[in-house]
Tab-separated table of N, CA and C in Angstrom:
chain	number	residue	atom	x	y	z
A	1	UNK	N	0.829	-1.187	0.000
A	1	UNK	CA	0.000	0.000	0.000
A	1	UNK	C	0.873	1.250	0.000
A	2	UNK	N	1.899	1.269	0.838
A	2	UNK	CA	2.763	2.435	0.960
A	2	UNK	C	3.791	2.436	-0.157
A	3	UNK	N	4.023	3.593	-0.773
A	3	UNK	CA	4.922	3.665	-1.925
A	3	UNK	C	6.330	4.142	-1.576
A	4	UNK	N	6.665	4.248	-0.304
A	4	UNK	CA	7.990	4.629	0.193
A	4	UNK	C	8.388	6.066	-0.112
A	5	UNK	N	7.483	6.886	-0.633
A	5	UNK	CA	7.809	8.291	-0.837
A	5	UNK	C	6.836	9.204	-0.092
A	6	UNK	N	5.604	8.786	0.047
A	6	UNK	CA	4.627	9.569	0.801
A	6	UNK	C	4.775	9.275	2.279
A	7	UNK	N	4.192	10.138	3.104
A	7	UNK	CA	4.164	9.859	4.530
A	7	UNK	C	3.210	8.692	4.793
A	8	UNK	N	3.500	7.924	5.816
A	8	UNK	CA	2.641	6.826	6.225
A	8	UNK	C	1.491	7.430	7.028
A	9	UNK	N	0.276	7.118	6.637
A	9	UNK	CA	-0.914	7.649	7.316
A	9	UNK	C	-1.345	6.650	8.380
A	10	UNK	N	-1.341	7.105	9.638
A	10	UNK	CA	-1.600	6.236	10.784
A	10	UNK	C	-2.824	6.734	11.543
A	11	UNK	N	-3.724	5.802	11.880
A	11	UNK	CA	-4.808	6.110	12.809
A	11	UNK	C	-4.434	5.514	14.149
A	12	UNK	N	-4.234	6.366	15.136
A	12	UNK	CA	-3.894	5.967	16.499
A	12	UNK	C	-5.195	5.847	17.295
A	13	UNK	N	-5.624	4.615	17.554
A	13	UNK	CA	-6.835	4.362	18.340
A	13	UNK	C	-6.366	4.115	19.774
A	14	UNK	N	-6.465	5.141	20.590
A	14	UNK	CA	-5.867	5.101	21.923
A	14	UNK	C	-6.911	4.850	23.015
A	15	UNK	N	-6.506	4.186	24.096
A	15	UNK	CA	-7.428	3.913	25.196
A	15	UNK	C	-7.348	4.915	26.350
A	16	UNK	N	-6.254	5.663	26.429
A	16	UNK	CA	-6.070	6.567	27.575
A	16	UNK	C	-5.629	7.950	27.114
A	17	UNK	N	-4.462	8.048	26.528
A	17	UNK	CA	-3.925	9.291	25.992
A	17	UNK	C	-3.322	9.001	24.616
A	18	UNK	N	-3.375	9.959	23.694
A	18	UNK	CA	-2.807	9.738	22.359
A	18	UNK	C	-1.292	9.963	22.342
A	19	UNK	N	-0.560	9.018	22.936
A	19	UNK	CA	0.889	9.142	23.077
A	19	UNK	C	1.655	9.029	21.768
A	20	UNK	N	1.138	8.351	20.789
A	20	UNK	CA	1.908	7.983	19.604
A	20	UNK	C	2.542	9.179	18.906
A	21	UNK	N	1.791	10.236	18.697
A	21	UNK	CA	2.341	11.384	17.978
A	21	UNK	C	3.526	11.986	18.733
A	22	UNK	N	3.418	12.080	20.061
A	22	UNK	CA	4.536	12.585	20.863
A	22	UNK	C	5.741	11.668	20.741
A	23	UNK	N	5.518	10.364	20.829
A	23	UNK	CA	6.624	9.406	20.710
A	23	UNK	C	7.334	9.561	19.370
A	24	UNK	N	6.567	9.713	18.313
A	24	UNK	CA	7.154	9.740	16.984
A	24	UNK	C	7.845	11.066	16.660
A	25	UNK	N	7.566	12.108	17.435
A	25	UNK	CA	8.206	13.400	17.188
A	25	UNK	C	9.293	13.714	18.209
A	26	UNK	N	9.501	12.832	19.182
A	26	UNK	CA	10.533	13.032	20.195
A	26	UNK	C	11.884	12.573	19.647
A	27	UNK	N	12.919	13.381	19.902
A	27	UNK	CA	14.259	13.036	19.439
A	27	UNK	C	14.786	11.846	20.222
A	28	UNK	N	15.370	10.913	19.502
A	28	UNK	CA	15.930	9.696	20.094
A	28	UNK	C	17.266	10.014	20.741
A	29	UNK	N	17.533	9.411	21.884
A	29	UNK	CA	18.820	9.593	22.564
A	29	UNK	C	19.973	9.301	21.610
A	30	UNK	N	21.026	10.085	21.726
A	30	UNK	CA	22.249	9.922	20.938
A	30	UNK	C	22.056	10.130	19.436
A	31	UNK	N	20.944	10.732	19.041
A	31	UNK	CA	20.733	11.072	17.631
A	31	UNK	C	20.191	12.488	17.585
A	32	UNK	N	20.085	13.010	16.414
A	32	UNK	CA	19.449	14.317	16.242
A	32	UNK	C	18.158	14.173	15.454
A	33	UNK	N	17.630	12.947	15.431
A	33	UNK	CA	16.444	12.669	14.629
A	33	UNK	C	15.280	12.272	15.525
A	34	UNK	N	14.058	12.706	15.159
A	34	UNK	CA	12.891	12.215	15.888
A	34	UNK	C	12.651	10.747	15.558
A	35	UNK	N	12.008	10.037	16.453
A	35	UNK	CA	11.772	8.597	16.264
A	35	UNK	C	11.110	8.303	14.923
A	36	UNK	N	10.146	9.108	14.523
A	36	UNK	CA	9.433	8.868	13.274
A	36	UNK	C	10.067	9.488	12.051
A	37	UNK	N	11.175	10.171	12.234
A	37	UNK	CA	11.919	10.813	11.133
A	37	UNK	C	11.032	11.676	10.240
A	38	UNK	N	9.911	12.156	10.781
A	38	UNK	CA	9.022	13.005	10.002
A	38	UNK	C	8.264	12.279	8.908
A	39	UNK	N	8.191	10.955	9.005
A	39	UNK	CA	7.596	10.153	7.934
A	39	UNK	C	6.150	9.727	8.179
A	40	UNK	N	5.572	10.175	9.308
A	40	UNK	CA	4.238	9.708	9.661
A	40	UNK	C	3.269	10.871	9.820
A	41	UNK	N	2.077	10.731	9.242
A	41	UNK	CA	0.947	11.612	9.521
A	41	UNK	C	0.033	10.823	10.443
A	42	UNK	N	-0.185	11.329	11.648
A	42	UNK	CA	-0.915	10.574	12.663
A	42	UNK	C	-2.179	11.321	13.058
A	43	UNK	N	-3.315	10.652	12.948
A	43	UNK	CA	-4.583	11.132	13.483
A	43	UNK	C	-4.924	10.241	14.668
A	44	UNK	N	-5.579	10.807	15.666
A	44	UNK	CA	-5.895	10.045	16.875
A	44	UNK	C	-7.381	10.095	17.185
A	45	UNK	N	-7.884	8.976	17.717
A	45	UNK	CA	-9.272	8.885	18.153
A	45	UNK	C	-9.317	7.954	19.368
A	46	UNK	N	-10.124	8.305	20.357
A	46	UNK	CA	-10.304	7.443	21.525
A	46	UNK	C	-11.052	6.185	21.085
A	47	UNK	N	-10.692	5.054	21.670
A	47	UNK	CA	-11.271	3.776	21.250
A	47	UNK	C	-12.791	3.728	21.423
A	48	UNK	N	-13.340	4.370	22.454
A	48	UNK	CA	-14.795	4.352	22.640
A	48	UNK	C	-15.495	5.049	21.470
A	49	UNK	N	-14.919	6.132	20.986
A	49	UNK	CA	-15.473	6.847	19.840
A	49	UNK	C	-15.309	6.014	18.572
A	50	UNK	N	-14.130	5.431	18.382
A	50	UNK	CA	-13.876	4.559	17.232
A	50	UNK	C	-14.847	3.383	17.217
A	51	UNK	N	-15.077	2.772	18.379
A	51	UNK	CA	-15.973	1.619	18.476
A	51	UNK	C	-17.388	1.938	18.015
A	52	UNK	N	-17.844	3.165	18.232
A	52	UNK	CA	-19.207	3.541	17.859
A	52	UNK	C	-19.402	3.643	16.353
A	53	UNK	N	-18.375	4.112	15.628
A	53	UNK	CA	-18.517	4.292	14.184
A	53	UNK	C	-17.150	4.236	13.512
A	54	UNK	N	-16.551	3.038	13.416
A	54	UNK	CA	-15.192	2.939	12.861
A	54	UNK	C	-15.079	3.435	11.429
A	55	UNK	N	-16.104	3.235	10.617
A	55	UNK	CA	-16.026	3.657	9.222
A	55	UNK	C	-15.899	5.174	9.090
A	56	UNK	N	-16.425	5.925	10.052
A	56	UNK	CA	-16.303	7.384	10.024
A	56	UNK	C	-14.844	7.811	10.127
A	57	UNK	N	-14.007	6.970	10.708
A	57	UNK	CA	-12.588	7.285	10.863
A	57	UNK	C	-11.732	6.614	9.794
A	58	UNK	N	-12.111	5.420	9.374
A	58	UNK	CA	-11.285	4.655	8.442
A	58	UNK	C	-11.510	5.023	6.977
A	59	UNK	N	-12.711	5.462	6.634
A	59	UNK	CA	-13.064	5.699	5.239
A	59	UNK	C	-13.280	7.182	4.960
A	60	UNK	N	-12.914	7.608	3.743
A	60	UNK	CA	-13.172	8.994	3.358
A	60	UNK	C	-14.594	9.109	2.799
A	61	UNK	N	-14.947	10.303	2.306
A	61	UNK	CA	-16.310	10.545	1.812
A	61	UNK	C	-16.654	9.710	0.583
A	62	UNK	N	-15.635	9.158	-0.095
A	62	UNK	CA	-15.867	8.292	-1.258
A	62	UNK	C	-15.812	6.811	-0.916
A	63	UNK	N	-15.706	6.496	0.375
A	63	UNK	CA	-15.656	5.101	0.801
A	63	UNK	C	-14.294	4.451	0.631
A	64	UNK	N	-13.245	5.267	0.456
A	64	UNK	CA	-11.885	4.747	0.299
A	64	UNK	C	-11.150	4.808	1.637
A	65	UNK	N	-10.233	3.883	1.829
A	65	UNK	CA	-9.464	3.836	3.075
A	65	UNK	C	-8.583	5.074	3.191
A	66	UNK	N	-8.565	5.694	4.379
A	66	UNK	CA	-7.770	6.900	4.604
A	66	UNK	C	-6.397	6.609	5.184
A	67	UNK	N	-6.166	5.399	5.692
A	67	UNK	CA	-4.937	5.117	6.441
A	67	UNK	C	-4.198	3.909	5.880
A	68	UNK	N	-2.896	3.904	6.159
A	68	UNK	CA	-2.045	2.768	5.829
A	68	UNK	C	-1.943	1.800	7.001
A	69	UNK	N	-2.049	2.351	8.225
A	69	UNK	CA	-1.830	1.568	9.450
A	69	UNK	C	-2.802	2.037	10.526
A	70	UNK	N	-3.282	1.084	11.323
A	70	UNK	CA	-4.011	1.399	12.563
A	70	UNK	C	-3.125	0.949	13.711
A	71	UNK	N	-2.973	1.809	14.715
A	71	UNK	CA	-2.234	1.453	15.927
A	71	UNK	C	-3.217	1.440	17.093
A	72	UNK	N	-3.345	0.277	17.746
A	72	UNK	CA	-4.186	0.124	18.932
A	72	UNK	C	-3.289	-0.029	20.151
A	73	UNK	N	-3.725	0.486	21.280
A	73	UNK	CA	-3.038	0.164	22.528
A	73	UNK	C	-2.330	1.322	23.169
A	74	UNK	N	-1.225	0.995	23.837
A	74	UNK	CA	-0.349	1.942	24.538
A	74	UNK	C	-0.893	2.347	25.905
A	75	UNK	N	-1.493	1.406	26.594
A	75	UNK	CA	-1.942	1.662	27.954
A	75	UNK	C	-2.071	0.324	28.668
A	76	UNK	N	-1.701	0.293	29.928
A	76	UNK	CA	-1.783	-0.954	30.674
A	76	UNK	C	-3.218	-1.477	30.656
A	77	UNK	N	-3.356	-2.758	30.386
A	77	UNK	CA	-4.660	-3.427	30.251
A	77	UNK	C	-5.532	-2.768	29.195
A	78	UNK	N	-4.892	-2.014	28.304
A	78	UNK	CA	-5.604	-1.238	27.290
A	78	UNK	C	-6.716	-0.414	27.926
A	79	UNK	N	-6.468	0.020	29.167
A	79	UNK	CA	-7.424	0.805	29.968
A	79	UNK	C	-8.787	0.135	30.054
A	80	UNK	N	-8.798	-1.204	29.921
A	80	UNK	CA	-10.041	-1.958	30.041
A	80	UNK	C	-10.884	-1.983	28.778
A	81	UNK	N	-10.410	-1.392	27.698
A	81	UNK	CA	-11.197	-1.311	26.471
A	81	UNK	C	-10.906	-2.476	25.533
A	82	UNK	N	-11.972	-2.972	24.922
A	82	UNK	CA	-11.911	-3.962	23.858
A	82	UNK	C	-12.537	-3.323	22.622
A	83	UNK	N	-12.443	-3.986	21.504
A	83	UNK	CA	-13.146	-3.545	20.308
A	83	UNK	C	-14.631	-3.877	20.423
A	84	UNK	N	-15.453	-3.125	19.729
A	84	UNK	CA	-16.859	-3.494	19.586
A	84	UNK	C	-16.961	-4.480	18.427
A	85	UNK	N	-18.089	-5.122	18.292
A	85	UNK	CA	-18.269	-6.040	17.165
A	85	UNK	C	-18.098	-5.294	15.846
A	86	UNK	N	-18.664	-4.096	15.773
A	86	UNK	CA	-18.573	-3.288	14.550
A	86	UNK	C	-17.131	-2.896	14.233
A	87	UNK	N	-16.368	-2.481	15.239
A	87	UNK	CA	-14.987	-2.059	14.979
A	87	UNK	C	-14.075	-3.257	14.698
A	88	UNK	N	-14.390	-4.407	15.283
A	88	UNK	CA	-13.615	-5.618	14.986
A	88	UNK	C	-13.792	-5.998	13.513
A	89	UNK	N	-15.009	-5.971	13.030
A	89	UNK	CA	-15.273	-6.319	11.625
A	89	UNK	C	-14.621	-5.306	10.679
A	90	UNK	N	-14.675	-4.023	11.022
A	90	UNK	CA	-14.050	-2.992	10.190
A	90	UNK	C	-12.537	-3.172	10.167
A	91	UNK	N	-11.951	-3.524	11.304
A	91	UNK	CA	-10.505	-3.760	11.379
A	91	UNK	C	-10.119	-4.959	10.530
A	92	UNK	N	-10.909	-6.014	10.558
A	92	UNK	CA	-10.614	-7.187	9.734
A	92	UNK	C	-10.685	-6.840	8.252
A	93	UNK	N	-11.663	-6.053	7.850
A	93	UNK	CA	-11.740	-5.625	6.447
A	93	UNK	C	-10.499	-4.825	6.067
A	94	UNK	N	-10.057	-3.965	6.957
A	94	UNK	CA	-8.851	-3.169	6.747
A	94	UNK	C	-7.641	-4.079	6.545
A	95	UNK	N	-7.501	-5.072	7.409
A	95	UNK	CA	-6.404	-6.043	7.302
A	95	UNK	C	-6.489	-6.808	5.986
A	96	UNK	N	-7.686	-7.205	5.610
A	96	UNK	CA	-7.880	-7.997	4.395
A	96	UNK	C	-7.454	-7.259	3.133
A	97	UNK	N	-7.348	-5.933	3.188
A	97	UNK	CA	-6.897	-5.153	2.024
A	97	UNK	C	-5.375	-5.065	1.955
A	98	UNK	N	-4.685	-5.639	2.942
A	98	UNK	CA	-3.226	-5.602	2.950
A	98	UNK	C	-2.643	-4.464	3.756
A	99	UNK	N	-3.475	-3.708	4.423
A	99	UNK	CA	-2.982	-2.617	5.264
A	99	UNK	C	-2.499	-3.185	6.600
A	100	UNK	N	-1.766	-2.361	7.337
A	100	UNK	CA	-1.147	-2.829	8.564
A	100	UNK	C	-1.902	-2.451	9.817
A	101	UNK	N	-1.791	-3.315	10.810
A	101	UNK	CA	-2.336	-3.034	12.140
A	101	UNK	C	-1.270	-3.403	13.152
A	102	UNK	N	-1.031	-2.507	14.088
A	102	UNK	CA	-0.113	-2.761	15.183
A	102	UNK	C	-0.943	-2.838	16.459
A	103	UNK	N	-0.926	-4.019	17.073
A	103	UNK	CA	-1.649	-4.222	18.325
A	103	UNK	C	-0.667	-3.987	19.463
A	104	UNK	N	-0.862	-2.914	20.208
A	104	UNK	CA	0.062	-2.534	21.264
A	104	UNK	C	-0.187	-3.258	22.562
A	105	UNK	N	0.431	-2.745	23.598
A	105	UNK	CA	0.463	-3.340	24.929
A	105	UNK	C	-0.925	-3.713	25.449
A	106	UNK	N	-1.072	-4.974	25.847
A	106	UNK	CA	-2.287	-5.481	26.485
A	106	UNK	C	-3.551	-5.336	25.642
A	107	UNK	N	-3.418	-5.349	24.328
A	107	UNK	CA	-4.632	-5.434	23.529
A	107	UNK	C	-5.010	-6.899	23.372
A	108	UNK	N	-4.057	-7.712	22.960
A	108	UNK	CA	-4.296	-9.149	22.827
A	108	UNK	C	-3.654	-9.807	24.034
A	109	UNK	N	-4.502	-10.294	24.942
A	109	UNK	CA	-3.954	-10.886	26.161
A	109	UNK	C	-4.968	-11.825	26.789
A	110	UNK	N	-4.450	-12.708	27.598
A	110	UNK	CA	-5.297	-13.625	28.338
A	110	UNK	C	-5.118	-13.368	29.811
A	111	UNK	N	-6.160	-13.163	30.490
A	111	UNK	CA	-6.101	-12.948	31.926
A	111	UNK	C	-7.325	-13.538	32.577
A	112	UNK	N	-7.303	-13.631	33.865
A	112	UNK	CA	-8.437	-14.232	34.562
A	112	UNK	C	-9.567	-13.238	34.786
A	113	UNK	N	-9.296	-11.956	34.629
A	113	UNK	CA	-10.356	-10.967	34.819
A	113	UNK	C	-10.827	-10.455	33.470
A	114	UNK	N	-12.068	-10.011	33.400
A	114	UNK	CA	-12.609	-9.512	32.144
A	114	UNK	C	-11.916	-8.248	31.679
A	115	UNK	N	-11.336	-7.461	32.602
A	115	UNK	CA	-10.632	-6.255	32.181
A	115	UNK	C	-9.387	-6.609	31.367
A	116	UNK	N	-8.819	-7.772	31.609
A	116	UNK	CA	-7.647	-8.198	30.857
A	116	UNK	C	-8.007	-9.004	29.614
A	117	UNK	N	-9.127	-9.634	29.639
A	117	UNK	CA	-9.497	-10.503	28.523
A	117	UNK	C	-10.275	-9.674	27.501
A	118	UNK	N	-9.619	-9.356	26.437
A	118	UNK	CA	-10.226	-8.562	25.374
A	118	UNK	C	-10.678	-9.521	24.277
A	119	UNK	N	-11.914	-9.953	24.381
A	119	UNK	CA	-12.437	-11.022	23.540
A	119	UNK	C	-12.298	-10.718	22.059
A	120	UNK	N	-12.640	-9.504	21.661
A	120	UNK	CA	-12.610	-9.196	20.222
A	120	UNK	C	-11.195	-8.940	19.723
A	121	UNK	N	-10.358	-8.279	20.519
A	121	UNK	CA	-8.950	-8.166	20.136
A	121	UNK	C	-8.333	-9.558	20.017
A	122	UNK	N	-8.662	-10.428	20.960
A	122	UNK	CA	-8.090	-11.774	20.958
A	122	UNK	C	-8.469	-12.577	19.723
A	123	UNK	N	-9.542	-12.206	19.046
A	123	UNK	CA	-9.913	-12.898	17.814
A	123	UNK	C	-8.846	-12.754	16.723
A	124	UNK	N	-7.947	-11.776	16.856
A	124	UNK	CA	-6.874	-11.594	15.877
A	124	UNK	C	-5.634	-12.421	16.214
A	125	UNK	N	-5.613	-13.061	17.372
A	125	UNK	CA	-4.418	-13.756	17.849
A	125	UNK	C	-3.917	-14.812	16.861
A	126	UNK	N	-4.803	-15.630	16.335
A	126	UNK	CA	-4.375	-16.700	15.437
A	126	UNK	C	-3.693	-16.134	14.191
A	127	UNK	N	-4.239	-15.051	13.632
A	127	UNK	CA	-3.621	-14.422	12.461
A	127	UNK	C	-2.220	-13.911	12.774
A	128	UNK	N	-1.982	-13.592	14.034
A	128	UNK	CA	-0.695	-13.045	14.468
A	128	UNK	C	0.264	-14.119	14.952
A	129	UNK	N	-0.202	-15.360	14.952
A	129	UNK	CA	0.653	-16.442	15.419
A	129	UNK	C	0.771	-16.502	16.928
A	130	UNK	N	-0.210	-15.949	17.636
A	130	UNK	CA	-0.202	-15.965	19.096
A	130	UNK	C	-1.189	-16.992	19.629
A	131	UNK	N	-0.839	-17.592	20.733
A	131	UNK	CA	-1.758	-18.429	21.478
A	131	UNK	C	-2.075	-17.651	22.749
A	132	UNK	N	-3.342	-17.400	22.974
A	132	UNK	CA	-3.752	-16.649	24.152
A	132	UNK	C	-4.451	-17.600	25.096
A	133	UNK	N	-3.946	-17.676	26.304
A	133	UNK	CA	-4.547	-18.547	27.302
A	133	UNK	C	-4.475	-17.870	28.658
A	134	UNK	N	-5.284	-18.324	29.544
A	134	UNK	CA	-5.265	-17.803	30.901
A	134	UNK	C	-4.342	-18.670	31.726
A	135	UNK	N	-3.211	-18.111	32.152
A	135	UNK	CA	-2.318	-18.912	32.978
A	135	UNK	C	-2.945	-19.177	34.339
A	136	UNK	N	-2.690	-20.339	34.894
A	136	UNK	CA	-3.227	-20.708	36.209
A	136	UNK	C	-2.085	-21.054	37.147
A	137	UNK	N	-1.811	-20.397	38.233
A	137	UNK	CA	-2.399	-19.080	38.506
A	137	UNK	C	-1.879	-18.060	37.509
A	138	UNK	N	-2.531	-16.910	37.459
A	138	UNK	CA	-2.143	-15.904	36.481
A	138	UNK	C	-0.741	-15.384	36.774
A	139	UNK	N	0.134	-15.481	35.783
A	139	UNK	CA	1.507	-15.009	35.902
A	139	UNK	C	1.704	-13.786	35.016
A	140	UNK	N	2.488	-12.866	35.507
A	140	UNK	CA	2.894	-11.703	34.729
A	140	UNK	C	4.368	-11.893	34.431
A	141	UNK	N	4.701	-12.052	33.191
A	141	UNK	CA	6.071	-12.257	32.777
A	141	UNK	C	6.694	-10.895	32.475
A	142	UNK	N	7.506	-10.394	33.404
A	142	UNK	CA	8.103	-9.062	33.285
A	142	UNK	C	9.487	-9.143	32.661
A	143	UNK	N	9.842	-8.075	31.909
A	143	UNK	CA	11.151	-8.041	31.282
A	143	UNK	C	11.545	-6.610	30.954
A	144	UNK	N	12.827	-6.403	30.809
A	144	UNK	CA	13.358	-5.134	30.311
A	144	UNK	C	14.178	-5.384	29.044
A	145	UNK	N	13.930	-6.513	28.402
A	145	UNK	CA	14.632	-6.797	27.149
A	145	UNK	C	13.660	-7.399	26.140
A	146	UNK	N	13.997	-7.216	24.893
A	146	UNK	CA	13.224	-7.793	23.796
A	146	UNK	C	14.209	-8.184	22.704
A	147	UNK	N	13.849	-9.183	21.925
A	147	UNK	CA	14.699	-9.636	20.827
A	147	UNK	C	13.924	-9.564	19.530
A	148	UNK	N	14.566	-9.100	18.491
A	148	UNK	CA	13.966	-9.091	17.165
A	148	UNK	C	14.086	-10.507	16.616
A	149	UNK	N	12.943	-11.145	16.359
A	149	UNK	CA	12.955	-12.516	15.860
A	149	UNK	C	12.476	-12.613	14.418
A	150	UNK	N	11.729	-11.628	13.958
A	150	UNK	CA	11.269	-11.600	12.572
A	150	UNK	C	11.670	-10.269	11.951
A	151	UNK	N	12.148	-10.312	10.730
A	151	UNK	CA	12.539	-9.111	10.013
A	151	UNK	C	11.409	-8.734	9.066
A	152	UNK	N	11.005	-7.476	9.111
A	152	UNK	CA	9.927	-7.006	8.249
A	152	UNK	C	9.865	-5.494	8.268
A	153	UNK	N	8.739	-4.953	7.846
A	153	UNK	CA	8.585	-3.506	7.749
A	153	UNK	C	8.850	-2.819	9.079
A	154	UNK	N	8.284	-3.344	10.170
A	154	UNK	CA	8.449	-2.678	11.462
A	154	UNK	C	9.880	-2.696	11.971
A	155	UNK	N	10.695	-3.633	11.516
A	155	UNK	CA	12.088	-3.687	11.964
A	155	UNK	C	13.042	-3.070	10.942
A	156	UNK	N	12.498	-2.571	9.839
A	156	UNK	CA	13.316	-1.932	8.810
A	156	UNK	C	12.950	-0.477	8.547
A	157	UNK	N	11.844	-0.010	9.096
A	157	UNK	CA	11.371	1.316	8.782
A	157	UNK	C	10.734	1.953	9.993
A	158	UNK	N	11.014	3.182	10.362
A	158	UNK	CA	11.992	4.054	9.712
A	158	UNK	C	13.434	3.795	10.167
A	159	UNK	N	13.621	2.927	11.148
A	159	UNK	CA	14.948	2.576	11.650
A	159	UNK	C	15.188	1.097	11.414
A	160	UNK	N	16.424	0.707	11.214
A	160	UNK	CA	16.768	-0.704	11.148
A	160	UNK	C	16.992	-1.180	12.583
A	161	UNK	N	16.205	-2.146	13.007
A	161	UNK	CA	16.260	-2.656	14.382
A	161	UNK	C	16.604	-4.132	14.323
A	162	UNK	N	17.648	-4.516	15.040
A	162	UNK	CA	18.101	-5.900	15.054
A	162	UNK	C	18.574	-6.284	16.444
A	163	UNK	N	18.639	-7.588	16.698
A	163	UNK	CA	19.276	-8.107	17.901
A	163	UNK	C	18.465	-7.957	19.165
A	164	UNK	N	19.176	-7.847	20.279
A	164	UNK	CA	18.563	-7.728	21.596
A	164	UNK	C	18.466	-6.262	21.981
A	165	UNK	N	17.322	-5.879	22.517
A	165	UNK	CA	17.049	-4.485	22.850
A	165	UNK	C	16.757	-4.336	24.335
A	166	UNK	N	17.168	-3.221	24.898
A	166	UNK	CA	16.766	-2.866	26.252
A	166	UNK	C	15.533	-1.984	26.129
A	167	UNK	N	14.475	-2.339	26.854
A	167	UNK	CA	13.200	-1.630	26.775
A	167	UNK	C	12.745	-1.255	28.183
A	168	UNK	N	11.841	-0.275	28.309
A	168	UNK	CA	11.274	-0.006	29.635
A	168	UNK	C	10.569	-1.257	30.166
A	169	UNK	N	10.462	-1.384	31.472
A	169	UNK	CA	9.830	-2.540	32.092
A	169	UNK	C	8.468	-2.788	31.464
A	170	UNK	N	8.270	-4.007	30.977
A	170	UNK	CA	7.022	-4.375	30.335
A	170	UNK	C	6.680	-5.812	30.748
A	171	UNK	N	5.540	-6.302	30.308
A	171	UNK	CA	5.114	-7.641	30.686
A	171	UNK	C	4.220	-8.254	29.642
A	172	UNK	N	4.066	-9.542	29.715
A	172	UNK	CA	3.032	-10.245	28.972
A	172	UNK	C	2.265	-11.081	29.983
A	173	UNK	N	1.073	-11.459	29.588
A	173	UNK	CA	0.269	-12.269	30.471
A	173	UNK	C	-0.546	-13.251	29.639
A	174	UNK	N	-0.044	-14.465	29.550
A	174	UNK	CA	-0.800	-15.524	28.900
A	174	UNK	C	-0.622	-15.638	27.402
A	175	UNK	N	0.334	-14.914	26.793
A	175	UNK	CA	0.554	-15.090	25.358
A	175	UNK	C	1.615	-16.141	25.161
């Protein structure tokens, strides 16, 4: 979809605060470049608003897709929000056209409480190669490191990312 010359159009569907635009415009340590290198046009919408009428955000007045990528997440437990049936179906249609979706922190997860179990987000797990289960007892696997295991667009653009990375304290639960 992206032709490598235009800016990437991103819809940030946030559960708490629209952090993505700030992250992408903040200068990276030891560089003089912002994280997004000025290559992203980002629009933001709260997930509750998106859930009510996803097509109003995803499609233009001619019924054409407005974005290259949807970014969901960026809040612990996704602030308790899941997709609605309508927004889940719209997201699947978006994916089926070859566009990208980034599922952020705690969107797809298995937990023993309903606030952690995002039933409709979890419906995408199989497509992503994830197995989501409720650990018994529930374990939180915490880490400050991550490893790049697959090479693709996200690890090649706008920065080349390889190997083992130090990251802020994060966790998974049941993936």
